[in-house]
Structures are given as structure tokens and as C-alpha cells.
């Protein structure tokens, strides 16, 4: 396993439409997933998308092993490898909450996301995934899957009064997990 460099906003490779994965359970795919997991853990991230390590495929990983301080009511999100994902909103209800990104270090913004979603796809072995999620779990999935469409969260900010440096916005809190 290798900790890979995380691309930062401004790198054109973050703006690509990622390619679908056609073959599962290959050595290349399993190695890539292992590298992504190592990279996310090293960065204390809550999620990571393949384009963030310049891997042009529709693959994201996410998960939180513990309750996150800013979302004390959020249930821990199981560690998940999600490939070729499809997200369907289950209602028109939105959540507006703070978000960060490992490709946009030090910054944070309030971003609108669907509150309730269904997401489908596959794991690295080709097993089907079909889940419903809400709240923080739903937000992380939407943030990560945006990366596969070349979208970084600043593109979704509506109120730029709620976009700033983490250290200024939340000086009393420890650095928050980003995705
Ligand atoms: Ni991100």
C-alpha cells in the first residue's frame, strides 16, 4: 500500500468525467483501492475519490470509524468501496451543512445536498451495493460522487458568506475531517 499524492483544486485532472470500471477483482483494482484507503487514512479523511489521486475511474471510498465532532448525532458511516455509483434523491428535502475537501485544504463551506438518497453500484469484487442513506452519510456519498463528475464543492456553494478558512470559522475546534 502506498500513500498517494492528493491533487489540489486547480489541477485539470480533477475536472474530468471519470471512466466506468468494467472489470472487477483485478490486481490493479485491488491495489488501487488499497492505496486509496492508505491515502485517506493518512489524511484523516472521511472519503476519497479516485480522481483525487489522478486515477481516472468511477471509484470512491468513504467511511468514518467514529462519531464526528461537528455531527454528534450522525451515525458512523461504514467503510465502503463504491464503484460506478448512481445516486437517486428520495425526496426534495435538502440539508445545508459544512463540508471540506482534501483537494481544497484548509477551507470549508455550507453546501446544499439531498437529505435522503438511494445509492447503487458495486464493490471492488463486483458485489452489488444498494443502500438508502440520510444526513451525514448521504452528504459524504454525494460529495465523493461529485468528484467523479469533475465537481468540487465550491461549485455548489450558494452563500459565499459561509465559505472560508476552517481556522477562522471554527478556531475552537480541532481540524475536521474532510473528504
Ligand atoms: Ni472532496
Short mmCIF file of C-alpha atoms and ligand atoms in Angstrom, two decimals:
data_model
loop_
_atom_site.label_atom_id
_atom_site.label_comp_id
_atom_site.label_asym_id
_atom_site.label_seq_id
_atom_site.Cartn_x
_atom_site.Cartn_y
_atom_site.Cartn_z
CA UNK A 1 0.00 0.00 0.00
CA UNK A 2 1.21 3.45 -0.91
CA UNK A 3 0.12 6.87 0.27
CA UNK A 4 -0.56 8.73 -2.94
CA UNK A 5 -0.41 12.46 -3.61
CA UNK A 6 -3.82 14.14 -3.39
CA UNK A 7 -4.42 16.57 -6.25
CA UNK A 8 -5.47 20.08 -5.28
CA UNK A 9 -8.11 22.34 -6.78
CA UNK A 10 -6.80 23.93 -9.95
CA UNK A 11 -5.47 20.66 -11.31
CA UNK A 12 -7.36 19.91 -14.53
CA UNK A 13 -7.39 16.18 -13.71
CA UNK A 14 -9.97 16.93 -11.01
CA UNK A 15 -12.37 18.25 -13.66
CA UNK A 16 -12.68 15.11 -15.79
CA UNK A 17 -15.70 12.88 -16.21
CA UNK A 18 -14.33 9.63 -14.73
CA UNK A 19 -14.46 6.41 -16.71
CA UNK A 20 -16.64 3.47 -15.68
CA UNK A 21 -14.86 0.39 -14.34
CA UNK A 22 -15.57 -2.71 -16.42
CA UNK A 23 -13.50 -5.41 -14.71
CA UNK A 24 -13.72 -6.19 -11.01
CA UNK A 25 -11.44 -8.05 -8.61
CA UNK A 26 -8.33 -7.42 -10.70
CA UNK A 27 -4.89 -6.94 -9.13
CA UNK A 28 -4.78 -3.37 -10.47
CA UNK A 29 -8.16 -2.52 -8.95
CA UNK A 30 -7.40 -4.10 -5.57
CA UNK A 31 -4.03 -2.33 -5.42
CA UNK A 32 -5.67 0.98 -6.27
CA UNK A 33 -8.29 0.54 -3.55
CA UNK A 34 -5.58 -0.32 -1.01
CA UNK A 35 -3.63 2.81 -1.97
CA UNK A 36 -6.74 4.96 -1.68
CA UNK A 37 -7.55 3.59 1.76
CA UNK A 38 -4.00 4.23 2.92
CA UNK A 39 -4.10 7.75 1.47
CA UNK A 40 -7.46 8.57 3.09
CA UNK A 41 -6.31 7.32 6.49
CA UNK A 42 -3.03 9.25 6.26
CA UNK A 43 -5.00 12.42 5.53
CA UNK A 44 -7.61 11.69 8.24
CA UNK A 45 -10.26 11.91 5.55
CA UNK A 46 -13.89 10.80 5.68
CA UNK A 47 -13.83 9.93 1.99
CA UNK A 48 -11.70 9.96 -1.14
CA UNK A 49 -12.50 9.74 -4.83
CA UNK A 50 -10.16 8.11 -7.37
CA UNK A 51 -9.74 11.32 -9.42
CA UNK A 52 -8.18 12.92 -6.32
CA UNK A 53 -5.17 10.63 -6.78
CA UNK A 54 -5.22 11.15 -10.56
CA UNK A 55 -6.90 7.77 -11.15
CA UNK A 56 -9.48 8.38 -13.84
CA UNK A 57 -12.12 5.84 -12.81
CA UNK A 58 -15.56 5.89 -11.19
CA UNK A 59 -14.48 4.72 -7.74
CA UNK A 60 -14.91 6.34 -4.34
CA UNK A 61 -14.24 5.21 -0.80
CA UNK A 62 -15.71 6.65 2.38
CA UNK A 63 -16.39 5.83 5.97
CA UNK A 64 -15.98 7.11 9.48
CA UNK A 65 -14.84 4.88 12.26
CA UNK A 66 -16.07 7.26 14.91
CA UNK A 67 -18.64 9.93 15.57
CA UNK A 68 -17.57 13.24 14.08
CA UNK A 69 -17.47 16.17 16.47
CA UNK A 70 -19.47 18.55 14.31
CA UNK A 71 -22.08 15.88 13.63
CA UNK A 72 -22.51 14.29 17.05
CA UNK A 73 -25.88 12.83 16.10
CA UNK A 74 -24.60 11.28 12.89
CA UNK A 75 -24.31 7.52 12.95
CA UNK A 76 -20.87 6.22 11.95
CA UNK A 77 -20.70 5.54 8.23
CA UNK A 78 -19.45 2.03 7.37
CA UNK A 79 -16.24 1.87 5.36
CA UNK A 80 -17.37 1.44 1.77
CA UNK A 81 -15.80 0.99 -1.65
CA UNK A 82 -18.31 2.22 -4.24
CA UNK A 83 -17.76 1.77 -7.98
CA UNK A 84 -19.80 3.10 -10.93
CA UNK A 85 -22.24 4.75 -8.50
CA UNK A 86 -25.73 6.01 -9.25
CA UNK A 87 -27.42 8.36 -6.78
CA UNK A 88 -31.18 8.92 -6.67
CA UNK A 89 -32.71 11.52 -4.34
CA UNK A 90 -35.62 10.06 -2.39
CA UNK A 91 -37.24 13.39 -1.56
CA UNK A 92 -36.83 17.06 -2.41
CA UNK A 93 -35.64 17.81 1.13
CA UNK A 94 -32.17 19.39 1.31
CA UNK A 95 -29.60 19.62 4.07
CA UNK A 96 -27.27 22.59 4.35
CA UNK A 97 -24.16 21.74 6.32
CA UNK A 98 -20.44 22.41 6.44
CA UNK A 99 -18.20 20.50 4.08
CA UNK A 100 -14.50 20.26 3.42
CA UNK A 101 -12.40 18.50 0.81
CA UNK A 102 -8.91 17.04 0.85
CA UNK A 103 -8.37 18.70 -2.55
CA UNK A 104 -9.33 22.10 -1.08
CA UNK A 105 -7.27 22.05 2.12
CA UNK A 106 -7.99 24.46 4.94
CA UNK A 107 -11.32 25.69 3.63
CA UNK A 108 -14.90 24.87 4.47
CA UNK A 109 -18.33 25.92 3.22
CA UNK A 110 -22.01 25.28 3.70
CA UNK A 111 -23.19 23.21 0.75
CA UNK A 112 -26.70 22.04 -0.13
CA UNK A 113 -27.14 18.29 -0.51
CA UNK A 114 -30.08 15.91 -0.72
CA UNK A 115 -31.14 14.75 2.74
CA UNK A 116 -32.36 11.31 1.66
CA UNK A 117 -30.82 9.29 -1.15
CA UNK A 118 -30.58 5.82 -2.58
CA UNK A 119 -27.21 4.85 -3.99
CA UNK A 120 -26.30 1.84 -6.05
CA UNK A 121 -23.08 0.49 -7.52
CA UNK A 122 -20.54 -2.25 -6.92
CA UNK A 123 -17.71 -3.02 -4.56
CA UNK A 124 -14.22 -3.91 -5.77
CA UNK A 125 -15.18 -7.58 -6.08
CA UNK A 126 -18.22 -6.86 -8.24
CA UNK A 127 -20.81 -7.34 -5.50
CA UNK A 128 -23.83 -5.10 -5.91
CA UNK A 129 -24.40 -2.29 -3.43
CA UNK A 130 -27.91 -0.88 -2.96
CA UNK A 131 -28.45 1.35 0.07
CA UNK A 132 -30.52 4.21 1.34
CA UNK A 133 -28.79 6.90 3.36
CA UNK A 134 -29.61 10.19 5.02
CA UNK A 135 -27.87 13.07 6.73
CA UNK A 136 -24.08 12.90 7.02
CA UNK A 137 -23.88 9.53 5.26
CA UNK A 138 -25.89 10.88 2.31
CA UNK A 139 -23.77 14.03 2.22
CA UNK A 140 -20.46 12.15 2.06
CA UNK A 141 -21.70 9.96 -0.78
CA UNK A 142 -22.87 12.99 -2.78
CA UNK A 143 -19.59 14.84 -2.16
CA UNK A 144 -17.48 11.88 -3.29
CA UNK A 145 -19.59 11.08 -6.33
CA UNK A 146 -19.41 14.73 -7.42
CA UNK A 147 -15.67 14.19 -7.82
CA UNK A 148 -16.43 11.57 -10.49
CA UNK A 149 -18.23 14.25 -12.49
CA UNK A 150 -15.43 16.76 -12.08
CA UNK A 151 -17.32 18.80 -9.49
CA UNK A 152 -15.65 20.22 -6.38
CA UNK A 153 -17.85 21.50 -3.56
CA UNK A 154 -17.04 25.23 -4.10
CA UNK A 155 -19.01 24.91 -7.35
CA UNK A 156 -22.10 24.14 -5.25
CA UNK A 157 -21.79 26.97 -2.73
CA UNK A 158 -24.82 29.26 -2.77
CA UNK A 159 -23.98 31.57 0.15
CA UNK A 160 -20.38 32.74 -0.07
CA UNK A 161 -20.70 34.32 3.38
CA UNK A 162 -20.46 30.72 4.55
CA UNK A 163 -17.23 29.84 2.77
CA UNK A 164 -13.93 30.38 4.50
CA UNK A 165 -10.91 29.09 6.29
CA UNK A 166 -11.54 26.40 8.84
CA UNK A 167 -9.16 28.01 11.33
CA UNK A 168 -11.12 31.27 11.16
CA UNK A 169 -14.61 29.81 11.05
CA UNK A 170 -14.05 27.25 13.80
CA UNK A 171 -10.99 28.30 15.83
CA UNK A 172 -12.25 26.42 18.87
CA UNK A 173 -12.46 23.05 17.15
CA UNK A 174 -9.84 20.56 16.15
CA UNK A 175 -9.37 20.14 12.40
CA UNK A 176 -12.44 18.50 10.96
CA UNK A 177 -12.41 15.51 8.68
CA UNK A 178 -12.51 16.38 5.03
CA UNK A 179 -13.47 14.33 2.02
NI1 LIG B 1 -13.57 16.04 -1.79
#
